[in-house]
């Protein structure tokens, strides 16, 4: 008796990605470079977030032919993004048999009230979160992996740090509450009570948590790993830098050896210029991607 | 689990990338002294090593970067037991570290949508093992000295060769500790 696509196997794939780097790639050639640099998975998309910012317009699911080209080019898992609430895009990605779907604020939302009901899908979903309530709402909808959002396409780590610290601080605070207070906390977080109780009991989310949005250097990766991330997504940070092969491999090395500053140091040497960056504080409210999703 | 002198057995878990923490939790619960292994020096003084699941390409590159291939072969040559799960099984095969006389077929069951769970008969006391297969390999070829412990659709998914134990699924993700206990018995020389 075989059960396919259970929550255990969905969340289990994220367990196997832990300690790794998931890299944004826009074509098969970049996918091969990412794989050779040690990426544990690639995110196939048409434009990296910094280009989406620059170009403007509606950002949608990628061309299936481009995703298929990437699937054919590498053996590591291939992820792809669907717009928030766009379950038809997610169904197309499932028919393509991508390994993970990212319901992503980097694309233009399709539904401003509802996220995708992720339970009926066989493909697992990863979703972004800026705080604990948002993470638990996504898990309640069926997400099998969470990434802190950060501010994609900026090369500025400040929002990633804010979101990780917020999520982990809120988890620690739940551990100090009694049962009556947990019910109130569930209301305040806008999160399902059973998940709030589970987090309070175990001191962690029931799924793997990666960090995304703003990682540009090996030291950035080490910082977020030290703050409790279990792995990292790097978007524009690799292929918008001067030497993607070396920088990709260096971020992989720093993610494995984040506890050893000597290794982060050696990984940081001679990488050339990092991506062109944007200071998040200087962006207008409507340019912020992290506030998409609810 | 302890050695003859009463000290806990020291088990390393290769921690370059992947599911190393879950193995560590399970081994600690069984009384082992667990150390994460990232560089060759971490192997010193260990009684046994677990190679966890994860991405086999990432792990292969990590082994190369850290210069771990020869130290791992020497670890095996010194008679110390090794336990590979999923990508760890692949690492031990002829095409990778060449430590075990098996050849793995990667992603043999297909992409993630075909990942699955099922009850698998191992002939262990306590009945079948609940097996979680995630983009799992199977053993396509094996030598005469390799004992197949379990199969799915006619393909070997668990095997033993002397002090080497490999399993293509994820015993570390559940609460059933029997396969880790089997490995610790191999370490203790009682299985």
Short mmCIF file of C-alpha atoms in Angstrom, two decimals:
data_model
loop_
_atom_site.label_atom_id
_atom_site.label_comp_id
_atom_site.label_asym_id
_atom_site.label_seq_id
_atom_site.Cartn_x
_atom_site.Cartn_y
_atom_site.Cartn_z
CA UNK A 1 0.00 0.00 0.00
CA UNK A 2 1.71 3.14 -1.26
CA UNK A 3 0.80 6.72 -0.28
CA UNK A 4 2.19 9.33 -2.66
CA UNK A 5 2.67 13.03 -1.93
CA UNK A 6 1.81 12.91 1.77
CA UNK A 7 2.69 15.89 3.96
CA UNK A 8 5.60 13.81 5.32
CA UNK A 9 7.21 13.44 1.89
CA UNK A 10 6.49 17.08 1.04
CA UNK A 11 8.08 18.41 4.23
CA UNK A 12 10.71 15.65 4.00
CA UNK A 13 12.16 17.04 0.77
CA UNK A 14 12.75 20.35 2.56
CA UNK A 15 14.57 18.38 5.31
CA UNK A 16 16.93 17.08 2.61
CA UNK A 17 17.59 20.60 1.33
CA UNK A 18 18.75 21.78 4.77
CA UNK A 19 22.14 23.35 5.10
CA UNK A 20 22.03 24.11 1.40
CA UNK A 21 21.72 27.02 -1.02
CA UNK A 22 18.83 27.35 -3.49
CA UNK A 23 19.82 29.58 -6.40
CA UNK A 24 17.63 31.59 -8.80
CA UNK A 25 18.42 30.75 -12.44
CA UNK A 26 16.90 32.05 -15.67
CA UNK A 27 18.21 29.51 -18.22
CA UNK A 28 19.76 26.01 -18.46
CA UNK A 29 23.29 27.43 -18.61
CA UNK A 30 22.86 29.25 -15.29
CA UNK A 31 21.25 26.11 -13.84
CA UNK A 32 24.36 24.08 -14.72
CA UNK A 33 26.61 26.73 -13.17
CA UNK A 34 24.47 26.69 -10.02
CA UNK A 35 24.61 22.89 -9.81
CA UNK A 36 28.39 22.89 -10.31
CA UNK A 37 28.72 25.54 -7.58
CA UNK A 38 26.99 23.18 -5.13
CA UNK A 39 23.37 24.46 -5.11
CA UNK A 40 21.01 21.95 -3.47
CA UNK A 41 18.18 23.12 -5.77
CA UNK A 42 17.48 25.80 -8.35
CA UNK A 43 14.56 28.20 -8.66
CA UNK A 44 13.63 28.55 -12.34
CA UNK A 45 12.31 32.00 -13.21
CA UNK A 46 12.33 34.34 -16.20
CA UNK A 47 13.76 37.36 -14.45
CA UNK A 48 15.62 37.56 -11.16
CA UNK A 49 13.99 39.92 -8.63
CA UNK A 50 16.35 42.83 -9.30
CA UNK A 51 15.33 42.77 -12.99
CA UNK A 52 11.65 42.49 -12.06
CA UNK A 53 12.13 45.66 -9.99
CA UNK A 54 13.91 47.46 -12.83
CA UNK A 55 11.53 46.39 -15.62
CA UNK A 56 8.24 46.80 -13.76
CA UNK A 57 5.04 45.39 -15.24
CA UNK A 58 3.20 42.25 -14.18
CA UNK A 59 5.54 39.43 -13.17
CA UNK A 60 4.02 36.00 -13.89
CA UNK A 61 4.87 32.29 -13.81
CA UNK A 62 7.77 31.49 -16.17
CA UNK A 63 7.46 30.06 -19.66
CA UNK A 64 7.05 26.26 -19.27
CA UNK A 65 9.59 25.63 -22.04
CA UNK A 66 12.21 27.54 -20.08
CA UNK A 67 11.42 25.47 -16.96
CA UNK A 68 11.59 22.24 -18.98
CA UNK A 69 14.98 23.25 -20.36
CA UNK A 70 16.24 23.71 -16.81
CA UNK A 71 14.72 20.38 -15.68
CA UNK A 72 16.59 18.68 -18.52
CA UNK A 73 19.88 20.42 -17.67
CA UNK A 74 20.27 19.43 -14.00
CA UNK A 75 19.59 16.51 -11.63
CA UNK A 76 19.07 18.62 -8.47
CA UNK A 77 15.47 19.61 -7.58
CA UNK A 78 13.91 22.33 -9.72
CA UNK A 79 11.54 24.80 -8.09
CA UNK A 80 9.37 27.40 -9.84
CA UNK A 81 7.25 30.35 -8.76
CA UNK A 82 3.50 30.88 -9.02
CA UNK A 83 1.74 34.16 -8.25
CA UNK A 84 0.07 34.44 -4.83
CA UNK A 85 -3.43 32.97 -5.15
CA UNK A 86 -2.92 31.84 -8.77
CA UNK A 87 -3.83 28.18 -8.36
CA UNK A 88 -4.09 27.66 -12.14
CA UNK A 89 -0.41 28.60 -12.52
CA UNK A 90 0.35 26.16 -9.70
CA UNK A 91 -1.61 23.43 -11.51
CA UNK A 92 0.48 24.04 -14.64
CA UNK A 93 3.68 23.79 -12.58
CA UNK A 94 2.40 20.57 -11.03
CA UNK A 95 1.65 19.15 -14.50
CA UNK A 96 5.28 20.01 -15.36
CA UNK A 97 6.34 18.01 -12.28
CA UNK A 98 8.50 20.73 -10.77
CA UNK A 99 9.82 19.55 -7.39
CA UNK A 100 8.61 22.54 -5.32
CA UNK A 101 6.31 25.50 -6.02
CA UNK A 102 7.14 28.88 -4.47
CA UNK A 103 3.93 30.88 -4.02
CA UNK A 104 5.90 34.08 -4.23
CA UNK A 105 5.50 37.77 -3.44
CA UNK A 106 8.25 38.41 -6.00
CA UNK A 107 5.60 37.86 -8.69
CA UNK A 108 2.57 40.15 -8.95
CA UNK A 109 -0.22 38.76 -6.73
CA UNK A 110 -3.26 37.30 -8.52
CA UNK A 111 -5.55 37.35 -5.48
CA UNK A 112 -5.40 40.07 -2.84
CA UNK A 113 -7.51 38.15 -0.31
CA UNK A 114 -6.60 34.47 -0.60
CA UNK A 115 -3.50 32.38 -0.95
CA UNK A 116 -3.59 29.07 -2.83
CA UNK A 117 -5.22 26.16 -0.99
CA UNK A 118 -2.09 24.02 -1.10
CA UNK A 119 -3.46 20.80 0.44
CA UNK A 120 -4.92 19.25 -2.77
CA UNK A 121 -1.57 19.54 -4.60
CA UNK A 122 0.90 16.67 -4.93
CA UNK A 123 3.78 19.10 -5.40
CA UNK A 124 4.97 20.68 -2.13
CA UNK A 125 4.86 24.46 -1.64
CA UNK A 126 7.27 26.90 -0.04
CA UNK A 127 5.86 30.28 1.03
CA UNK A 128 7.35 33.49 2.34
CA UNK A 129 6.67 34.97 5.77
CA UNK A 130 7.63 38.12 7.63
CA UNK A 131 6.40 36.97 11.03
CA UNK A 132 5.15 33.90 12.90
CA UNK A 133 1.45 34.44 12.19
CA UNK A 134 2.08 34.66 8.46
CA UNK A 135 4.23 31.50 8.55
CA UNK A 136 1.54 29.57 10.45
CA UNK A 137 -1.25 30.76 8.14
CA UNK A 138 0.75 29.45 5.18
CA UNK A 139 1.39 26.12 6.94
CA UNK A 140 -2.32 25.96 7.75
CA UNK A 141 -3.00 26.32 4.02
CA UNK A 142 -0.64 23.39 3.32
CA UNK A 143 2.84 24.92 2.85
CA UNK A 144 5.55 22.30 3.55
CA UNK A 145 8.43 24.77 3.85
CA UNK A 146 8.74 28.43 4.92
CA UNK A 147 11.24 31.05 3.86
CA UNK A 148 11.58 34.38 5.58
CA UNK A 149 10.84 36.98 2.89
CA UNK A 150 13.48 39.63 3.28
CA UNK A 151 13.32 42.20 0.49
CA UNK A 152 14.08 40.42 -2.78
CA UNK A 153 16.28 41.98 -5.44
CA UNK A 154 17.90 44.56 -3.16
CA UNK A 155 21.13 42.92 -1.98
CA UNK A 156 20.22 44.49 1.40
CA UNK A 157 20.12 41.93 4.23
CA UNK A 158 18.29 44.17 6.72
CA UNK A 159 14.77 42.87 6.03
CA UNK A 160 15.89 39.23 6.05
CA UNK A 161 17.37 39.81 9.49
CA UNK A 162 14.21 41.59 10.68
CA UNK A 163 11.94 38.76 9.48
CA UNK A 164 14.08 35.93 10.87
CA UNK A 165 14.48 37.66 14.22
CA UNK A 166 10.75 38.36 14.34
CA UNK A 167 9.76 34.76 13.57
CA UNK A 168 12.26 33.24 16.00
CA UNK A 169 11.57 35.80 18.74
CA UNK A 170 7.83 35.15 18.49
CA UNK A 171 8.48 31.37 18.67
CA UNK A 172 10.54 31.86 21.86
CA UNK A 173 7.83 34.02 23.42
CA UNK A 174 5.14 31.37 22.76
CA UNK A 175 7.19 28.99 24.88
CA UNK A 176 6.61 31.17 27.94
CA UNK A 177 2.78 31.20 27.70
CA UNK A 178 0.23 29.00 29.47
CA UNK A 179 -2.69 27.32 27.67
CA UNK A 180 -5.12 30.21 28.13
CA UNK A 181 -2.54 32.69 26.90
CA UNK A 182 -1.79 30.51 23.86
CA UNK A 183 -5.41 30.80 22.74
CA UNK A 184 -5.11 34.58 22.91
CA UNK A 185 -1.75 34.46 21.12
CA UNK A 186 -3.35 32.44 18.30
CA UNK A 187 -5.93 35.21 17.90
CA UNK A 188 -3.26 37.92 17.97
CA UNK A 189 -1.09 36.11 15.42
CA UNK A 190 -4.12 35.27 13.27
CA UNK A 191 -2.86 31.69 13.29
CA UNK A 192 -4.52 28.28 13.80
CA UNK A 193 -4.55 27.36 17.52
CA UNK A 194 -3.35 23.79 16.96
CA UNK A 195 -0.26 25.08 15.15
CA UNK A 196 0.36 27.72 17.84
CA UNK A 197 0.22 24.97 20.49
CA UNK A 198 2.59 22.78 18.47
CA UNK A 199 5.12 25.62 18.10
CA UNK A 200 4.91 26.40 21.83
CA UNK A 201 5.51 22.75 22.70
CA UNK A 202 8.37 22.06 20.27
CA UNK A 203 10.00 25.51 20.18
CA UNK A 204 10.13 25.47 16.39
CA UNK A 205 7.92 25.55 13.30
CA UNK A 206 6.67 22.14 12.11
CA UNK A 207 8.45 22.66 8.76
CA UNK A 208 11.93 23.70 7.62
CA UNK A 209 12.68 27.45 7.54
CA UNK A 210 15.05 28.96 4.99
CA UNK A 211 16.02 32.60 4.62
CA UNK A 212 15.51 34.61 1.41
CA UNK A 213 15.68 38.17 0.19
CA UNK A 214 18.89 40.19 0.23
CA UNK A 215 21.70 37.64 0.60
CA UNK A 216 24.67 38.86 -1.48
CA UNK A 217 27.83 37.64 0.28
CA UNK A 218 29.16 34.57 2.13
CA UNK A 219 29.01 36.58 5.38
CA UNK A 220 25.32 37.37 4.71
CA UNK A 221 24.66 33.63 4.46
CA UNK A 222 26.61 32.96 7.66
CA UNK A 223 24.69 35.73 9.46
CA UNK A 224 21.25 34.33 8.66
CA UNK A 225 22.35 30.76 9.44
CA UNK A 226 23.57 31.97 12.84
CA UNK A 227 20.18 33.64 13.32
CA UNK A 228 18.47 30.27 12.89
CA UNK A 229 17.86 29.84 9.16
CA UNK A 230 18.20 26.20 8.09
CA UNK A 231 19.39 27.10 4.58
CA UNK A 232 19.29 30.03 2.15
CA UNK A 233 17.72 31.16 -1.08
CA UNK A 234 19.89 33.45 -3.18
CA UNK A 235 18.15 35.32 -5.97
CA UNK A 236 19.91 38.14 -7.73
CA UNK A 237 22.95 37.84 -5.44
CA UNK A 238 24.76 35.24 -7.54
CA UNK A 239 24.01 35.80 -11.22
CA UNK A 240 24.00 39.60 -10.88
CA UNK A 241 27.49 39.53 -9.39
CA UNK A 242 30.79 39.76 -11.25
CA UNK A 243 31.79 36.09 -10.88
CA UNK A 244 28.71 33.87 -10.34
CA UNK A 245 30.65 30.58 -10.29
CA UNK A 246 33.00 31.62 -7.52
CA UNK A 247 30.42 33.59 -5.54
CA UNK A 248 27.91 30.70 -5.76
CA UNK A 249 30.47 28.18 -4.50
CA UNK A 250 31.60 30.62 -1.78
CA UNK A 251 28.05 31.10 -0.47
CA UNK A 252 27.59 27.29 -0.43
CA UNK A 253 30.84 26.93 1.56
CA UNK A 254 29.86 29.65 4.03
CA UNK A 255 26.42 28.07 4.52
CA UNK A 256 28.01 24.71 5.44
CA UNK A 257 30.73 26.26 7.65
CA UNK A 258 28.73 29.18 9.09
CA UNK A 259 29.95 28.35 12.61
CA UNK A 260 33.61 28.69 11.56
CA UNK A 261 34.62 32.33 10.85
CA UNK A 262 37.96 31.20 9.38
CA UNK A 263 36.10 29.30 6.67
CA UNK A 264 33.68 32.18 6.02
CA UNK A 265 36.77 34.39 5.71
CA UNK A 266 38.47 32.14 3.17
CA UNK A 267 35.19 31.84 1.23
CA UNK A 268 34.90 35.64 1.14
CA UNK A 269 38.25 36.32 -0.57
CA UNK A 270 38.59 37.40 -4.19
CA UNK A 271 34.99 37.17 -5.32
CA UNK A 272 34.94 40.39 -7.38
CA UNK A 273 32.03 42.81 -7.15
CA UNK A 274 28.77 41.84 -5.46
CA UNK A 275 25.47 42.60 -7.19
CA UNK A 276 24.38 46.22 -7.62
CA UNK A 277 22.30 46.91 -4.56
CA UNK A 278 19.41 49.02 -3.37
CA UNK A 279 19.03 50.31 0.15
CA UNK A 280 15.61 49.13 1.33
CA UNK A 281 15.04 52.25 3.47
CA UNK A 282 15.19 54.41 0.36
CA UNK A 283 12.51 52.44 -1.51
CA UNK A 284 8.93 53.74 -1.73
CA UNK A 285 6.19 51.81 0.04
CA UNK A 286 4.79 50.51 -3.26
CA UNK A 287 8.20 49.17 -4.30
CA UNK A 288 8.35 46.79 -1.33
CA UNK A 289 7.66 43.15 -2.20
CA UNK A 290 7.59 41.75 1.35
CA UNK A 291 4.28 43.45 2.14
CA UNK A 292 2.55 41.38 -0.56
CA UNK A 293 0.72 38.41 0.97
CA UNK A 294 -1.46 38.37 4.07
CA UNK B 1 24.54 2.05 23.54
CA UNK B 2 28.09 1.89 24.86
CA UNK B 3 31.36 0.13 24.19
CA UNK B 4 32.96 -2.56 26.33
CA UNK B 5 34.44 0.02 28.72
CA UNK B 6 30.99 1.58 29.24
CA UNK B 7 31.68 4.78 27.28
CA UNK B 8 29.00 5.76 24.74
CA UNK B 9 29.83 4.91 21.12
CA UNK B 10 31.00 7.92 19.16
CA UNK B 11 29.06 8.23 15.91
CA UNK B 12 29.80 10.91 13.34
CA UNK B 13 27.16 12.31 10.99
CA UNK B 14 28.42 13.81 7.74
CA UNK B 15 27.06 17.36 7.92
CA UNK B 16 28.00 18.99 4.62
CA UNK B 17 24.34 19.37 3.62
CA UNK B 18 21.05 17.52 4.05
CA UNK B 19 19.19 15.64 6.76
CA UNK B 20 22.01 15.33 9.29
CA UNK B 21 20.18 16.82 12.27
CA UNK B 22 17.40 14.23 12.27
CA UNK B 23 19.98 11.40 12.31
CA UNK B 24 21.77 13.12 15.17
CA UNK B 25 18.56 13.39 17.22
CA UNK B 26 17.73 9.72 16.71
CA UNK B 27 21.24 8.50 17.53
CA UNK B 28 21.40 10.65 20.67
CA UNK B 29 18.03 9.26 21.78
CA UNK B 30 19.61 5.79 21.47
CA UNK B 31 22.49 6.83 23.73
CA UNK B 32 25.22 7.51 21.17
CA UNK B 33 27.71 10.37 21.46
CA UNK B 34 27.12 12.24 18.17
CA UNK B 35 29.50 14.56 16.34
CA UNK B 36 28.88 16.46 13.09
CA UNK B 37 31.57 15.86 10.47
CA UNK B 38 32.52 18.62 8.00
CA UNK B 39 36.29 18.30 7.66
CA UNK B 40 38.67 15.29 7.76
CA UNK B 41 39.82 16.08 11.31
CA UNK B 42 36.25 15.58 12.57
CA UNK B 43 36.60 11.84 11.81
CA UNK B 44 39.32 11.38 14.46
CA UNK B 45 38.24 9.15 17.29
CA UNK B 46 34.89 8.16 15.84
CA UNK B 47 33.62 4.58 16.05
CA UNK B 48 31.20 4.86 13.12
CA UNK B 49 29.78 7.29 10.57
CA UNK B 50 26.34 8.08 9.13
CA UNK B 51 26.06 9.59 5.64
CA UNK B 52 22.62 11.25 5.55
CA UNK B 53 20.19 12.11 2.79
CA UNK B 54 20.46 15.37 0.94
CA UNK B 55 21.44 16.31 -2.58
CA UNK B 56 24.01 13.86 -3.90
CA UNK B 57 25.57 16.39 -6.31
CA UNK B 58 25.96 18.96 -3.51
CA UNK B 59 27.39 16.31 -1.20
CA UNK B 60 29.82 15.03 -3.85
CA UNK B 61 31.13 18.56 -4.41
CA UNK B 62 31.41 19.10 -0.66
CA UNK B 63 33.42 15.88 -0.21
CA UNK B 64 35.73 17.06 -3.00
CA UNK B 65 36.09 20.60 -1.58
CA UNK B 66 36.90 19.31 1.91
CA UNK B 67 39.29 16.57 0.73
CA UNK B 68 37.13 13.98 2.50
CA UNK B 69 37.17 11.15 -0.09
CA UNK B 70 40.45 9.51 0.98
CA UNK B 71 39.82 9.94 4.73
CA UNK B 72 36.37 8.35 4.29
CA UNK B 73 37.87 5.39 2.41
CA UNK B 74 40.51 5.04 5.12
CA UNK B 75 37.76 5.18 7.77
CA UNK B 76 36.10 2.19 6.07
CA UNK B 77 39.41 0.38 5.53
CA UNK B 78 40.06 0.66 9.27
CA UNK B 79 36.95 -1.46 9.84
CA UNK B 80 34.72 1.29 11.13
CA UNK B 81 31.01 0.89 10.23
CA UNK B 82 29.19 3.28 7.90
CA UNK B 83 25.46 3.82 7.40
CA UNK B 84 24.25 5.61 4.24
CA UNK B 85 20.66 6.74 3.73
CA UNK B 86 19.31 8.05 0.39
CA UNK B 87 22.07 10.35 -0.94
CA UNK B 88 24.39 8.68 1.60
CA UNK B 89 23.74 5.36 -0.16
CA UNK B 90 24.74 7.01 -3.44
CA UNK B 91 27.94 8.41 -1.87
CA UNK B 92 29.07 4.90 -0.87
CA UNK B 93 28.49 3.28 -4.29
CA UNK B 94 31.01 2.29 -6.98
CA UNK B 95 30.53 5.51 -8.98
CA UNK B 96 31.19 7.82 -5.99
CA UNK B 97 33.38 6.88 -3.02
CA UNK B 98 33.63 3.26 -4.22
CA UNK B 99 33.35 1.98 -0.65
CA UNK B 100 30.45 -0.44 -1.16
CA UNK B 101 29.99 -2.93 -3.98
CA UNK B 102 26.71 -1.43 -5.22
CA UNK B 103 25.68 0.88 -8.04
CA UNK B 104 22.86 3.30 -7.28
CA UNK B 105 20.26 4.54 -9.74
CA UNK B 106 19.56 8.16 -8.74
CA UNK B 107 15.99 9.54 -8.54
CA UNK B 108 14.92 6.05 -9.56
CA UNK B 109 11.26 6.53 -8.63
CA UNK B 110 10.96 9.86 -10.48
CA UNK B 111 10.49 13.48 -9.48
CA UNK B 112 9.13 14.74 -6.15
CA UNK B 113 5.43 14.20 -7.08
CA UNK B 114 6.23 10.46 -7.11
CA UNK B 115 7.79 10.47 -3.63
CA UNK B 116 5.85 8.12 -1.32
CA UNK B 117 5.49 6.27 1.96
CA UNK B 118 4.86 2.55 2.39
CA UNK B 119 5.15 -0.32 4.85
CA UNK B 120 8.24 -2.38 4.09
CA UNK B 121 9.01 -5.84 5.41
CA UNK B 122 12.53 -6.08 6.83
CA UNK B 123 11.96 -9.27 8.81
CA UNK B 124 12.68 -7.25 11.98
CA UNK B 125 10.94 -7.98 15.29
CA UNK B 126 7.99 -5.61 15.65
CA UNK B 127 6.70 -5.96 12.09
CA UNK B 128 7.17 -3.90 8.90
CA UNK B 129 9.07 -0.59 8.82
CA UNK B 130 7.24 2.56 7.73
CA UNK B 131 9.47 3.77 4.89
CA UNK B 132 9.53 7.37 3.55
CA UNK B 133 10.98 7.59 0.03
CA UNK B 134 11.93 11.10 -1.19
CA UNK B 135 13.33 11.37 -4.73
CA UNK B 136 14.91 8.10 -3.70
CA UNK B 137 17.52 5.95 -5.43
CA UNK B 138 17.48 2.18 -5.68
CA UNK B 139 20.33 -0.28 -6.03
CA UNK B 140 20.66 -1.14 -9.72
CA UNK B 141 23.61 -3.54 -9.35
CA UNK B 142 25.37 -5.18 -6.46
CA UNK B 143 28.18 -7.65 -5.85
CA UNK B 144 27.83 -11.19 -4.49
CA UNK B 145 28.91 -10.14 -0.99
CA UNK B 146 26.04 -7.70 -0.66
CA UNK B 147 22.97 -8.92 1.22
CA UNK B 148 19.70 -7.31 0.08
CA UNK B 149 17.53 -6.52 3.12
CA UNK B 150 14.43 -5.09 1.44
CA UNK B 151 13.10 -4.36 -2.07
CA UNK B 152 10.38 -2.26 -3.70
CA UNK B 153 8.92 -3.34 -7.06
CA UNK B 154 11.77 -5.84 -7.33
CA UNK B 155 14.49 -3.21 -6.81
CA UNK B 156 16.75 -3.41 -3.73
CA UNK B 157 16.28 -0.40 -1.41
CA UNK B 158 18.22 -1.64 1.62
CA UNK B 159 21.38 -3.71 1.79
CA UNK B 160 24.31 -4.73 3.95
CA UNK B 161 27.88 -5.66 3.16
CA UNK B 162 29.84 -6.47 6.30
CA UNK B 163 29.96 -3.27 8.38
CA UNK B 164 28.24 -1.19 5.68
CA UNK B 165 24.48 -0.58 5.85
CA UNK B 166 22.59 1.37 3.19
CA UNK B 167 18.93 2.34 2.96
CA UNK B 168 17.39 4.36 0.12
CA UNK B 169 14.62 5.83 2.26
CA UNK B 170 14.59 7.97 5.45
CA UNK B 171 14.42 6.04 8.74
CA UNK B 172 15.53 9.25 10.52
CA UNK B 173 12.29 11.09 9.66
CA UNK B 174 9.91 8.90 11.66
CA UNK B 175 9.82 7.68 15.24
CA UNK B 176 10.75 4.04 14.50
CA UNK B 177 14.34 3.65 15.73
CA UNK B 178 14.85 -0.02 14.78
CA UNK B 179 17.10 0.58 11.76
CA UNK B 180 19.36 2.92 13.74
CA UNK B 181 19.41 0.27 16.48
CA UNK B 182 20.45 -2.29 13.85
CA UNK B 183 23.32 0.01 12.84
CA UNK B 184 24.42 0.45 16.46
CA UNK B 185 24.38 -3.35 16.81
CA UNK B 186 26.68 -3.54 13.78
CA UNK B 187 28.93 -0.97 15.51
CA UNK B 188 28.88 -3.04 18.70
CA UNK B 189 29.65 -6.22 16.72
CA UNK B 190 26.43 -7.90 17.86
CA UNK B 191 24.65 -7.90 14.48
#
